[in-house]
Amino acid sequence: MKPVYLDNNATTRVDPQVVAAMLPYFTEQFGNPSSMHAFGAEVGGAVKRARKQLQSLIGAEFDHEIVFTSGGTESDNAAILSALEAMPERTEMITSAVEHPAVLALAAHLEKTRGIKVHIIPVDAKGRLDRDAYRAALSTRVAVVSIMWANNETGTLFPVVDLAEEAKAVGALFHTDAVQAVGKIPIDLKSTAIDMLSLSGHKLHGPKGIGALYVRRGVRFRSLIKGGQQERGRRGGTENTPGIVGLGKAAELAELNMHDEVTRVRSLRDRLEKGLLQRIPNTFVTGDADNRLPNTCNIACEFIEGEAILLLLNRAGIAASSGSACTSGSLEPSHVLRAMSVPYTAAHGATRFSFSRENTDEDVDRVIEAMPPIIEKLRDLSPFWQGAGEAPAAFKPVYA
Amino acid sequence: MWDYTDKVKDYFFNPKNAGVLAGANAVGEVGAISCGDALKLMLKVNPATEVIEEARFQTFGCGSAIASSSALTEIVTGKTIGEALALTNQDIADFLGGLPPEKMHCSVMGYEALQAAVANYRGEEWHDDHEEGALVCKCFGVDEGVIERAIRVNKLTTPEQVTFYTKAGGGCLTCFEGIEQVLARVNDSMVEDGLITAEAAYRIGSVDPRAMKAKAQPKQLRQPKVDIDRVMAARPSADVTAAPAPGAAAPAPTRMAAPAPRGPAVSPLAPSRPAAPKLTTLQKIKAIEAAIERLRPYLKADGGDCELVDVDGDTVQVKLSGACVGCQMASVTISGVREKLIETLGIPLKVVPV
Ligand SMILES: Cc1ncc(COP(=O)(O)O)c(C=O)c1O
Ligand code: FES
C-alpha cells in the first residue's frame, strides 16, 4: 500500500522538477559564480534567476534583498545577531513563547552570555499572541522583534504585518521566521514594514540545507558568516549553487501552486479534521482554527500518548508527527502546547498532520479509517480512560 | 524514529496481559499523566505460597512504556514475591532485548510499579521518592533526581564519581556540563549541611572533560544485554573510586536510573569489605588475570574482550578489543573491571585502558 505522508511541516519531498533543475549544477555547470570566465558567468546567471524567483514568491521589491543561507536556522540566527550588532545601544529583544528553537535557543543564549533582555510574549489557549504584553514590551531599548509568521506545530498565524508596524514605531527592527508560511500562503513583503524574513528550502519541496534571509533595502546588516564577498558581503562562502537553483525552482512552483494550496489542500485538511472529530470522542483541535495555515491540523486526543499513536499509524503506512515528550527524548511535551496551556492530559497525545500539494483525497480517507481504532486500542490500555461519557468534566473542546 | 528491538515492537503491537485484573490483591500505581507515562500493575498473589499467579497492566505512555509493562507481567507471573522483589529494571530491559538509552526510564517505571504492588500486598505504603527533574544524561537515561541522590548518599565530589555511581556521563559526555552543575549545586548544599568541607566541594570548571577517560563515541546507543552492574551482583559496598570524604559511611550501591529502594542505606546483601591483603606483584597479576577471566564471558557476549597489559603499582593497564572499542560502554566496562578487581583483591586500584 502506498504510504501516506502527512508530515510536510517537518520536511517535504523534493519536487522532481526541482531535482531536474538542480542536476546540471552538479555536472557541466560546476563553475564558481565569482569566477571571471564562462564557467562562472553561466552559474552566476542561474543564481540571479533563483533570486528573482524567490523575490517574486515573497513579493520583495528588489532581488538583492534576498541573501542565500544554509536554511531556516541560519537565517534566524543571522537576522537576530545582525540586529543586535547593528544597534549596540539597544540591548533588548522581543520574541514569542512558541517560536522554533532556532530563535528560542539563541535568545536564551544571548540572555545568558550577553545580558540581552529577552521579552518572551505569551500566547493564549488558541496560540494567539498577547498583543497587550507585546505593546508593553516594545520600547526604544528593543533592537529586534522576532515573531514567527506561522507556527510549525499548530499552524497558527501571527499578525506579523501589524506587529511590524508597531515595532517600526519605536525604531526596532522586525524579523519574522516565515519558514512554515512561505509557499503555503501569499506573502507580499513590499507592502509591509517587515525588515527581515527567514525561509527554508526543504519546507516547500526544495532541497535541505538551503534557505534565504530577506533583508529589506536600507536595513543595517552585519554578516553572521565572515568570509568572501559573496552575497554582497552578507554571507561569506562559495554559493551552494545546486541548492540555490533548486530553491529558486521550488519557489516558482510554490507560486504556481499557491491557489491549490489555499483551496484544495485546505479542504483536504478540513475534511480530515471533521472526520476525526466526529469519530473520536475527547479529541480537539489545538491552535487558532479560524486563522491558521491551510495545511496543518494538530489534533489532541486525551488520555493517550503521542508516540504510541505514531508507531501504530506508521504500521498503517501513515506518517505524522507528535508534540509528545517521548518522541523527542525530553520529559516535557511540546513547549508550544504547554505555552498554550493545553492540559497535560491532552498535550502528550497531540498528533500533527501536515499536508502538501502532493496529498490526495485517498490519503484523508486512509487516516480517517485508521485513526479511530488506534485511539480506541490505546485508550483501552490507558489507566486514565474510563470509557466515553465518563470523561472528566474539565474537558472543554476548543473547536467544534 | 527510535531503534526498538523486534521484541519491544511485538510487545507494543500485541501487548500481553493488558487490562484490568479482577480480584487483584497487589496493585501498584506509579507515574502521572503530566509526566507522560503512568502504569497500573495488578497482581493476583496466592497468600499461601506467595506465588504471583496472574498479572495484568494498564499503561499510559509511549511504545516502550507499554512494551515494558507487558514484559513485566510476563516476567513476574509464576514468581514468588521474594523472587519478584529481586528483579531490577535491567531485567525488564533485558527481557525485551534492550531499550534505547533514552527509554530506560520506561523499565524503571516497571520496577517501581512492582515495588509498589508488593508493598500494597503487604499492607505497607510505598514511597515514590523519584524526584523526576530534567533528564541529564541521555545516553543512560539518568535524571537529575537520581544524580542528586547518588551525590548526597555517597558524598560524591567529582564528575567521575557521578559517572561510576549513576553511569551519567559514561557515554558521549555531552551531559558533562549538566552533571557539573548538579554536582556543584548539591555539594554547596552539603557544605551548608556540614556533610562535606568547603574545600572538598566541586567547583565548576575544575575538571577538564577531555581528561575524563570516557573517550568513547556514542556509536552504539543500545544498552548491552549484560549489565556490568549485574555481573558484579552483590559486589562489596566499599568504595570503588578514591576513598570518600573522611568519616563518610561506606557508600551504598546505587541502582542505575532507579530510585534507591527504601531501607538501610547499605544493601544487606553486600558482604563487608575484605581486609586488604599485602600482595606481591606476581600474586597481584595472577589475581587480576583470574578476575578478568571471570568477566570475559560477559564481555564476549557483547562481542568484546579485555586483556591485561601491565601492572604498575596500583595502576592496572588493560586493553579493550572487539565491540568494546569505541563503544560508549567502554568506560562502564572499565569501571566494571575495576570493581571486580577491587572486590577480588580488596585493594584500591586504578584501571586504565591503553
Ligand atoms: C518555524 C521553523 N523555523 C525554523 C526551522 C528550521 O529550518 P531549517 O531546518 O532549514 O534550519 C523550522 C524547521 O524545522 C521551522 O519549522
Ligand atoms: S548524554 Fe550522558 S554520556 Fe551521553
CSV table of C-alpha atoms and ligand atoms in Angstrom, one decimal, chain A residues 9-11 70-76 98-103 148-153 177-181 198-203 207-211 352, ligand 1:
chain,number,residue,atom,x,y,z
A,9,ASN,CA,5.8,20.7,8.2
A,10,ALA,CA,8.8,18.5,9.2
A,11,THR,CA,10.0,18.3,5.6
A,70,SER,CA,22.1,27.3,4.7
A,71,GLY,CA,18.4,27.2,5.8
A,72,GLY,CA,15.9,28.5,8.3
A,73,THR,CA,18.1,28.1,11.4
A,74,GLU,CA,21.0,30.1,9.9
A,75,SER,CA,18.6,32.8,8.7
A,76,ASP,CA,17.0,33.2,12.1
A,98,VAL,CA,6.1,29.4,20.7
A,99,GLU,CA,9.0,30.2,18.4
A,100,HIS,CA,11.1,27.4,16.9
A,101,PRO,CA,14.2,26.5,18.9
A,102,ALA,CA,16.2,28.3,16.1
A,103,VAL,CA,15.0,31.5,17.8
A,148,MET,CA,7.1,33.8,13.5
A,149,TRP,CA,4.6,34.1,10.7
A,150,ALA,CA,3.1,30.7,11.2
A,151,ASN,CA,3.7,28.2,14.0
A,152,ASN,CA,5.1,24.9,12.9
A,153,GLU,CA,3.1,22.7,15.3
A,177,ASP,CA,10.5,33.3,10.9
A,178,ALA,CA,8.3,32.5,7.9
A,179,VAL,CA,9.8,29.0,7.3
A,180,GLN,CA,6.3,27.5,7.6
A,181,ALA,CA,4.4,30.3,5.9
A,198,SER,CA,13.6,33.7,7.1
A,199,LEU,CA,12.7,30.9,4.8
A,200,SER,CA,13.9,27.3,4.2
A,201,GLY,CA,14.0,25.3,1.0
A,202,HIS,CA,13.0,21.9,2.4
A,203,LYS,CA,9.6,23.1,3.6
A,207,PRO,CA,16.3,20.7,-1.1
A,208,LYS,CA,17.5,20.6,2.5
A,209,GLY,CA,20.4,22.8,3.7
A,210,ILE,CA,19.4,25.8,1.6
A,211,GLY,CA,17.4,28.8,2.7
A,352,ARG,CA,0.1,16.8,13.9
C,1,LIG,C1,9.3,27.6,12.2
C,1,LIG,C2,10.6,27.0,11.8
C,1,LIG,N1,11.7,27.7,11.9
C,1,LIG,C3,12.9,27.2,11.6
C,1,LIG,C4,13.1,25.9,11.1
C,1,LIG,C5,14.4,25.4,10.8
C,1,LIG,O1,14.7,25.4,9.4
C,1,LIG,P1,15.9,24.6,8.9
C,1,LIG,O2,15.6,23.1,9.1
C,1,LIG,O3,16.0,24.9,7.4
C,1,LIG,O4,17.2,25.0,9.6
C,1,LIG,C6,11.9,25.1,11.0
C,1,LIG,C7,12.1,23.7,10.6
C,1,LIG,O5,12.1,22.8,11.4
C,1,LIG,C8,10.7,25.7,11.4
C,1,LIG,O6,9.6,24.9,11.4
